[in-house]
Tab-separated table of C-alpha atoms in Angstrom:
chain	number	residue	atom	x	y	z
V	1	MET	CA	104.076	88.695	68.604
V	2	SER	CA	105.943	92.018	68.567
V	3	PRO	CA	109.717	91.479	68.385
V	4	TRP	CA	110.093	93.673	71.476
V	5	ILE	CA	107.588	91.645	73.483
V	6	SER	CA	109.413	88.503	72.370
V	7	ALA	CA	112.755	90.060	73.386
V	8	PHE	CA	111.311	90.796	76.832
V	9	ARG	CA	110.901	86.981	77.215
V	10	PRO	CA	107.615	87.007	79.166
V	11	ARG	CA	108.049	83.416	80.318
V	12	THR	CA	111.014	84.482	82.484
V	13	LEU	CA	109.087	87.194	84.341
V	14	PRO	CA	107.204	84.954	86.833
V	15	LEU	CA	110.578	83.809	88.125
V	16	ALA	CA	111.608	87.429	88.666
V	17	LEU	CA	108.547	87.946	90.871
V	18	ALA	CA	109.086	84.847	93.018
V	19	SER	CA	111.661	86.315	95.409
V	20	ILE	CA	109.673	89.541	95.841
V	21	LEU	CA	106.490	87.624	96.608
V	22	THR	CA	108.356	85.467	99.124
V	23	GLY	CA	109.678	88.535	100.938
V	24	GLY	CA	106.161	89.972	100.946
V	25	PHE	CA	104.569	86.791	102.275
V	26	LEU	CA	107.144	86.507	105.060
V	27	ALA	CA	106.561	90.117	106.091
V	28	LYS	CA	102.798	89.499	106.045
V	29	ALA	CA	103.272	86.448	108.276
V	30	ASN	CA	105.180	88.744	110.635
V	31	GLY	CA	102.348	91.307	110.596
V	32	GLN	CA	104.344	93.991	108.760
V	33	PHE	CA	103.190	93.808	105.141
V	34	ASN	CA	103.478	96.946	102.975
V	35	GLY	CA	101.686	96.546	99.642
V	36	LEU	CA	103.225	99.619	97.996
V	37	VAL	CA	106.752	98.492	98.859
V	38	VAL	CA	106.080	95.028	97.424
V	39	ALA	CA	104.510	96.510	94.272
V	40	LEU	CA	107.476	98.825	93.652
V	41	ALA	CA	109.936	96.017	94.396
V	42	ALA	CA	108.081	93.801	91.904
V	43	LEU	CA	108.119	96.522	89.225
V	44	THR	CA	111.829	97.156	89.752
V	45	THR	CA	112.641	93.453	89.588
V	46	VAL	CA	110.603	92.899	86.419
V	47	LEU	CA	112.366	95.844	84.765
V	48	LEU	CA	115.749	94.419	85.802
V	49	GLN	CA	114.781	91.028	84.382
V	50	ILE	CA	113.717	92.611	81.090
V	51	LEU	CA	116.990	94.567	81.031
V	52	SER	CA	118.896	91.332	81.564
V	53	ASN	CA	116.948	89.647	78.759
V	54	LEU	CA	117.616	92.505	76.332
V	55	ALA	CA	121.302	92.550	77.282
V	56	ASN	CA	121.441	88.771	76.845
V	57	ASP	CA	119.895	89.049	73.375
V	58	TYR	CA	122.351	91.783	72.425
V	59	GLY	CA	125.428	90.250	74.048
V	60	ASP	CA	124.964	86.723	72.719
V	61	SER	CA	124.407	88.046	69.195
V	62	GLN	CA	127.656	90.020	69.386
V	63	ASN	CA	129.674	87.212	70.993
V	64	GLY	CA	128.443	84.406	68.757
V	65	ALA	CA	126.391	82.392	71.251
V	66	ASP	CA	123.203	83.072	69.253
V	67	SER	CA	124.162	81.280	66.059
V	68	VAL	CA	122.631	78.765	63.700
V	69	HIS	CA	123.796	76.044	66.119
V	70	ARG	CA	121.685	77.326	69.000
V	71	GLN	CA	118.382	75.609	69.810
V	72	GLY	CA	115.368	77.249	71.434
V	73	PRO	CA	113.446	80.422	70.604
V	74	GLN	CA	114.965	82.691	67.960
V	75	ARG	CA	116.437	85.888	69.345
V	76	ALA	CA	115.516	89.366	68.134
V	77	VAL	CA	118.978	90.665	67.192
V	78	GLN	CA	120.054	87.303	65.775
V	79	SER	CA	117.002	87.233	63.486
V	80	GLY	CA	117.331	90.878	62.427
V	81	ALA	CA	113.946	91.848	63.892
V	82	ILE	CA	115.720	94.399	66.107
V	83	THR	CA	119.031	96.015	65.168
V	84	PRO	CA	121.930	96.105	67.649
V	85	ALA	CA	121.608	99.906	67.892
V	86	GLN	CA	117.887	99.650	68.662
V	87	MET	CA	118.563	96.991	71.280
V	88	LYS	CA	121.166	99.178	72.995
V	89	ARG	CA	118.653	102.034	73.140
V	90	GLY	CA	116.087	99.652	74.598
V	91	MET	CA	118.603	98.594	77.242
V	92	TRP	CA	119.270	102.214	78.212
V	93	ILE	CA	115.554	102.987	78.498
V	94	CYS	CA	114.887	99.872	80.567
V	95	GLY	CA	117.890	100.546	82.798
V	96	LEU	CA	116.758	104.107	83.496
V	97	LEU	CA	113.215	102.934	84.231
V	98	ALA	CA	114.595	100.328	86.653
V	99	LEU	CA	116.718	102.986	88.355
V	100	GLY	CA	113.729	105.324	88.689
V	101	SER	CA	111.515	102.573	90.051
V	102	GLY	CA	114.229	101.523	92.484
V	103	LEU	CA	114.676	105.068	93.774
V	104	ALA	CA	110.916	105.358	94.290
V	105	LEU	CA	111.005	102.059	96.187
V	106	LEU	CA	113.751	103.288	98.500
V	107	TRP	CA	111.982	106.596	99.108
V	108	VAL	CA	108.697	104.895	100.014
V	109	ALA	CA	110.336	102.192	102.140
V	110	LEU	CA	113.053	104.171	103.897
V	111	GLY	CA	111.957	107.804	103.782
V	112	ALA	CA	114.255	109.710	106.117
V	113	ALA	CA	115.424	106.550	107.892
V	114	GLY	CA	119.052	107.392	107.345
V	115	LEU	CA	121.503	108.129	104.579
V	116	GLY	CA	123.513	104.982	105.254
V	117	LEU	CA	120.593	102.626	104.620
V	118	PHE	CA	119.559	104.546	101.513
V	119	LEU	CA	123.065	104.486	100.042
V	120	GLY	CA	123.495	100.814	100.902
V	121	PHE	CA	120.346	99.799	99.052
V	122	LEU	CA	121.172	102.176	96.203
V	123	ALA	CA	124.518	100.394	95.834
V	124	LEU	CA	122.673	97.054	95.721
V	125	GLY	CA	120.377	98.416	93.027
V	126	LEU	CA	123.258	99.696	90.916
V	127	ALA	CA	125.003	96.339	91.351
V	128	ALA	CA	121.829	94.619	90.123
V	129	ILE	CA	121.763	96.839	87.016
V	130	TRP	CA	125.447	96.097	86.380
V	131	ALA	CA	124.836	92.369	86.806
V	132	ALA	CA	121.827	92.437	84.472
V	133	VAL	CA	123.830	94.077	81.680
V	134	ASN	CA	127.194	92.381	82.078
V	135	TYR	CA	125.945	88.798	82.258
V	136	THR	CA	126.445	88.393	78.508
V	137	ALA	CA	127.137	91.963	77.322
V	138	GLY	CA	130.038	94.297	77.997
V	139	ALA	CA	133.761	93.838	77.490
V	140	ASN	CA	134.110	90.824	79.818
V	141	PRO	CA	130.687	89.192	80.289
V	142	TYR	CA	130.819	87.111	83.447
V	143	GLY	CA	128.244	84.639	82.124
V	144	TYR	CA	130.861	83.464	79.632
V	145	ALA	CA	133.138	82.491	82.534
V	146	GLY	CA	130.512	80.455	84.391
V	147	PHE	CA	129.617	82.990	87.091
V	148	GLY	CA	125.988	83.413	86.069
V	149	ASP	CA	124.817	80.863	88.628
V	150	ILE	CA	126.316	82.847	91.513
V	151	SER	CA	124.708	86.072	90.305
V	152	VAL	CA	121.287	84.455	89.901
V	153	PHE	CA	121.495	82.814	93.342
V	154	LEU	CA	122.363	86.130	94.977
V	155	PHE	CA	119.976	88.494	93.179
V	156	PHE	CA	117.000	86.168	92.600
V	157	GLY	CA	117.353	84.607	96.028
V	158	ILE	CA	119.237	86.323	98.835
V	159	VAL	CA	118.906	89.960	97.732
V	160	GLY	CA	115.355	89.645	96.395
V	161	VAL	CA	113.834	87.921	99.423
V	162	CYS	CA	115.891	89.543	102.183
V	163	GLY	CA	115.761	92.995	100.612
V	164	THR	CA	111.980	92.931	100.203
V	165	TYR	CA	111.538	91.634	103.746
V	166	PHE	CA	113.873	94.226	105.263
V	167	LEU	CA	112.324	97.165	103.402
V	168	GLN	CA	108.994	96.310	105.030
V	169	THR	CA	110.102	95.275	108.514
V	170	ARG	CA	113.473	97.031	109.065
V	171	SER	CA	114.728	93.730	110.436
V	172	LEU	CA	116.319	90.569	109.066
V	173	PRO	CA	116.082	87.450	111.277
V	174	LEU	CA	118.612	84.806	110.272
V	175	PRO	CA	115.953	82.157	109.405
V	176	VAL	CA	114.771	84.387	106.520
V	177	LEU	CA	118.017	83.465	104.761
V	178	LEU	CA	116.698	79.907	104.354
V	179	PRO	CA	113.708	80.654	102.075
V	180	ALA	CA	115.931	83.213	100.342
V	181	ALA	CA	118.466	80.468	99.632
V	182	ALA	CA	115.648	78.157	98.488
V	183	LEU	CA	114.489	80.715	95.918
V	184	GLY	CA	118.099	81.234	94.858
V	185	CYS	CA	118.529	77.503	94.256
V	186	PHE	CA	115.329	77.267	92.204
V	187	ALA	CA	116.217	80.335	90.124
V	188	THR	CA	119.673	78.884	89.498
V	189	ALA	CA	117.997	75.641	88.422
V	190	VAL	CA	116.053	77.578	85.778
V	191	LEU	CA	119.324	78.987	84.443
V	192	ASN	CA	120.833	75.505	84.549
V	193	VAL	CA	118.028	74.103	82.361
V	194	ASN	CA	118.668	76.926	79.903
V	195	ASN	CA	122.400	76.195	79.870
V	196	ILE	CA	121.918	72.430	79.502
V	197	ARG	CA	119.721	73.139	76.477
V	198	ASP	CA	122.391	75.411	74.965
V	199	ILE	CA	125.442	73.364	75.947
V	200	ASN	CA	126.524	72.479	72.394
V	201	SER	CA	126.162	75.988	70.953
V	202	ASP	CA	127.822	77.485	74.041
V	203	VAL	CA	130.869	75.252	73.529
V	204	LEU	CA	131.172	76.501	69.950
V	205	ALA	CA	130.814	80.131	71.091
V	206	GLY	CA	133.330	79.798	73.933
V	207	LYS	CA	130.642	80.444	76.555
V	208	ILE	CA	131.922	78.416	79.518
V	209	THR	CA	128.755	77.917	81.572
V	210	ILE	CA	128.524	75.479	84.475
V	211	PRO	CA	127.084	72.707	82.228
V	212	VAL	CA	129.942	73.265	79.774
V	213	ARG	CA	132.428	72.924	82.645
V	214	LEU	CA	130.722	69.894	84.196
V	215	GLY	CA	129.561	68.093	81.072
V	216	ALA	CA	125.991	67.045	80.291
V	217	VAL	CA	125.723	64.204	82.831
V	218	HIS	CA	127.153	66.092	85.814
V	219	ALA	CA	125.135	69.190	84.878
V	220	ARG	CA	122.006	67.095	85.301
V	221	ARG	CA	123.245	65.866	88.702
V	222	TYR	CA	123.928	69.486	89.623
V	223	HIS	CA	120.312	70.236	88.673
V	224	TRP	CA	119.042	67.578	91.089
V	225	LEU	CA	121.319	69.008	93.795
V	226	LEU	CA	119.890	72.508	93.326
V	227	LEU	CA	116.318	71.262	93.661
V	228	LEU	CA	117.103	69.153	96.725
V	229	LEU	CA	118.964	72.014	98.409
V	230	GLY	CA	116.093	74.399	97.707
V	231	LEU	CA	113.516	72.066	99.212
V	232	GLY	CA	115.878	71.322	102.088
V	233	CYS	CA	116.236	75.012	102.946
V	234	ALA	CA	112.447	75.440	102.964
V	235	THR	CA	112.070	72.376	105.183
V	236	VAL	CA	114.655	73.572	107.705
V	237	PHE	CA	112.968	76.996	107.828
V	238	VAL	CA	109.587	75.458	108.624
V	239	ALA	CA	111.154	73.147	111.211
V	240	LEU	CA	112.786	76.123	112.943
V	241	THR	CA	109.674	78.320	112.905
V	242	TYR	CA	106.980	75.630	113.107
V	243	HIS	CA	103.670	76.402	114.766
V	244	SER	CA	101.037	75.172	112.279
V	245	PRO	CA	100.588	72.337	109.734
V	246	TRP	CA	99.754	75.015	107.139
V	247	GLN	CA	103.453	75.792	106.949
V	248	TRP	CA	103.981	72.513	105.074
V	249	LEU	CA	101.647	73.608	102.259
V	250	TYR	CA	104.625	74.059	99.925
V	251	ALA	CA	105.027	70.262	99.854
V	252	LEU	CA	102.281	70.241	97.199
V	253	ALA	CA	104.860	71.695	94.792
V	254	VAL	CA	107.299	68.811	95.278
V	255	PRO	CA	105.792	66.691	92.438
V	256	LEU	CA	106.350	69.601	90.031
V	257	PHE	CA	110.038	69.752	90.914
V	258	ALA	CA	110.310	65.955	90.781
V	259	PHE	CA	108.805	65.951	87.280
V	260	ASN	CA	111.290	68.603	86.160
V	261	ALA	CA	114.266	66.756	87.646
V	262	ILE	CA	113.282	63.452	86.033
V	263	GLN	CA	112.609	65.017	82.641
V	264	VAL	CA	115.870	66.978	82.645
V	265	TRP	CA	117.658	63.697	83.338
V	266	GLN	CA	115.832	61.763	80.621
V	267	ARG	CA	115.588	64.265	77.771
V	268	GLN	CA	118.726	64.571	75.686
V	269	GLU	CA	117.777	66.751	72.702
V	270	SER	CA	117.903	70.522	73.131
V	271	MET	CA	114.424	71.093	71.725
V	272	GLN	CA	113.042	68.482	74.131
V	273	ILE	CA	114.635	70.307	77.051
V	274	ASP	CA	113.369	73.768	76.075
V	275	PRO	CA	109.789	73.345	77.471
V	276	LEU	CA	111.269	72.386	80.843
V	277	LEU	CA	112.587	75.940	81.191
V	278	LYS	CA	109.061	77.358	81.414
V	279	GLN	CA	107.901	74.432	83.559
V	280	MET	CA	110.699	75.027	86.080
V	281	ALA	CA	109.974	78.767	86.257
V	282	LEU	CA	106.250	78.166	86.800
V	283	SER	CA	106.997	75.452	89.370
V	284	THR	CA	109.055	77.991	91.301
V	285	LEU	CA	106.161	80.454	91.213
V	286	VAL	CA	103.726	77.763	92.420
V	287	PHE	CA	106.137	76.883	95.231
V	288	THR	CA	106.390	80.565	96.150
V	289	VAL	CA	102.625	80.999	96.441
V	290	LEU	CA	102.111	77.759	98.375
V	291	PHE	CA	105.034	78.445	100.701
V	292	GLY	CA	103.981	82.038	101.300
V	293	VAL	CA	100.303	81.291	101.861
V	294	GLY	CA	101.291	78.488	104.224
V	295	GLN	CA	103.392	80.837	106.351
V	296	VAL	CA	100.629	83.463	106.444
V	297	LEU	CA	97.922	80.947	107.389
V	298	GLY	CA	100.231	79.367	109.948
């Protein structure tokens, strides 16, 4: 595999699409689906995720988190496959592509709707680029202080779902916040699996993630809490908007989350935990499709 493709971390990209798909499905259920808006939102989000992955590779190599003590896939800068200077250029290119895609999205979705809306969403986009880069890179990476979970919850949940929905419908009913929060919880759970896997190397590198703060046992309890809250938000949404049994279709994904929760609790070695990262991301995507199709059919 090309070192650049590996640095893009393809297994994280389905998770990036989940919130966009959810916003698209909800708009479709409301009769206001716009395929071009969803496609541009998906492209922008994937580019932001790749930017975050490149910045994470670069930042962790510079700050010592990617060391011989770390378990999991080898990173490009750590291994020497990509130099730090090359990685920084890659980050710039990806950031500019994300900005261009985001501007195209806003033009297609908002047109001449008003300068205020355009500037507001532009500010959100710039904040997303900042968050993608400064998670583990920059002078004071916030991921090293344990704030990564908040960022993931907001951008992979609330902003992703609500933003995609609003750009199609020009409205934002309060119940939409519930599936947005559900996606945020599941995305945060993916990060939590990653941080549980890396807990020992993060301690050595001074990267104070939530699992480092909580300890291994409480981090696993936190993981269960995230999954239960996510499913709870989806359940409350369906209860509030119920008009068809199809809306419960997402329940078919519950065994996937249960498997992940049980395995995260039982597996202790970092290399045993690593496969659960991909499984959790794919489970979130399966949930997204089932939930979305259920709302459309309902």
